[in-house]
């Protein structure tokens, strides 16, 4: 399962900026600090795990099915052209679920604030 949409890298980065700005107006500085720390921890965990897996995969030239990594990242461009519509639909649904979860958390924080 992949929760990362198949979009241009700049658009993907821009989506993070937009979400960040939306969260600024919905929370206090303390809440922003706590949420930002949480996101950074998630990012560090993903980065550490993927770096170690990439190192191991590159050393032995294999791919671990439970934690896949393409040894030659050049293949990503060729593979991205072969993605079918159902895959894109699944990605859209997953992103909508993430957006809904974030919106629910924002609503919960608003209710606690009142």
PDB file of C-alpha atoms in Angstrom, residues 12-56:
ATOM      1  CA  UNK A  12       3.849  17.480  -3.556  1.00  0.00           C
ATOM      2  CA  UNK A  13       6.011  19.962  -1.609  1.00  0.00           C
ATOM      3  CA  UNK A  14       3.481  22.716  -2.193  1.00  0.00           C
ATOM      4  CA  UNK A  15       0.753  20.541  -0.668  1.00  0.00           C
ATOM      5  CA  UNK A  16       2.787  20.355   2.561  1.00  0.00           C
ATOM      6  CA  UNK A  17       3.113  24.137   2.602  1.00  0.00           C
ATOM      7  CA  UNK A  18      -0.639  24.549   2.127  1.00  0.00           C
ATOM      8  CA  UNK A  19      -1.475  22.086   4.914  1.00  0.00           C
ATOM      9  CA  UNK A  20       1.028  23.839   7.182  1.00  0.00           C
ATOM     10  CA  UNK A  21      -0.519  27.248   6.561  1.00  0.00           C
ATOM     11  CA  UNK A  22      -4.010  25.867   7.140  1.00  0.00           C
ATOM     12  CA  UNK A  23      -2.934  24.435  10.484  1.00  0.00           C
ATOM     13  CA  UNK A  24      -1.375  27.735  11.610  1.00  0.00           C
ATOM     14  CA  UNK A  25      -4.703  29.536  11.742  1.00  0.00           C
ATOM     15  CA  UNK A  26      -6.449  26.664  13.489  1.00  0.00           C
ATOM     16  CA  UNK A  27      -4.177  26.283  16.517  1.00  0.00           C
ATOM     17  CA  UNK A  28      -2.309  28.134  19.244  1.00  0.00           C
ATOM     18  CA  UNK A  29       1.483  28.477  19.174  1.00  0.00           C
ATOM     19  CA  UNK A  30       1.755  25.694  21.777  1.00  0.00           C
ATOM     20  CA  UNK A  31      -0.452  23.397  19.687  1.00  0.00           C
ATOM     21  CA  UNK A  32       1.549  24.283  16.576  1.00  0.00           C
ATOM     22  CA  UNK A  33       4.762  23.427  18.417  1.00  0.00           C
ATOM     23  CA  UNK A  34       3.405  20.089  19.623  1.00  0.00           C
ATOM     24  CA  UNK A  35       2.016  19.152  16.208  1.00  0.00           C
ATOM     25  CA  UNK A  36       5.179  20.317  14.429  1.00  0.00           C
ATOM     26  CA  UNK A  37       7.313  18.221  16.770  1.00  0.00           C
ATOM     27  CA  UNK A  38       5.111  15.223  16.099  1.00  0.00           C
ATOM     28  CA  UNK A  39       5.388  15.657  12.319  1.00  0.00           C
ATOM     29  CA  UNK A  40       9.167  16.037  12.597  1.00  0.00           C
ATOM     30  CA  UNK A  41       9.395  12.841  14.629  1.00  0.00           C
ATOM     31  CA  UNK A  42       7.347  10.987  12.024  1.00  0.00           C
ATOM     32  CA  UNK A  43       9.612  12.388   9.305  1.00  0.00           C
ATOM     33  CA  UNK A  44      12.774  11.405  11.146  1.00  0.00           C
ATOM     34  CA  UNK A  45      11.476   7.889  11.695  1.00  0.00           C
ATOM     35  CA  UNK A  46      10.612   7.480   8.004  1.00  0.00           C
ATOM     36  CA  UNK A  47      13.931   8.967   6.935  1.00  0.00           C
ATOM     37  CA  UNK A  48      15.983   6.774   9.278  1.00  0.00           C
ATOM     38  CA  UNK A  49      14.119   3.610   8.303  1.00  0.00           C
ATOM     39  CA  UNK A  50      14.313   4.248   4.572  1.00  0.00           C
ATOM     40  CA  UNK A  51      17.984   5.228   4.677  1.00  0.00           C
ATOM     41  CA  UNK A  52      18.912   2.015   6.468  1.00  0.00           C
ATOM     42  CA  UNK A  53      16.765  -0.092   4.137  1.00  0.00           C
ATOM     43  CA  UNK A  54      18.242   1.629   1.090  1.00  0.00           C
ATOM     44  CA  UNK A  55      21.756   0.998   2.410  1.00  0.00           C
ATOM     45  CA  UNK A  56      21.048  -2.694   2.930  1.00  0.00           C
TER      46      UNK A  56
END
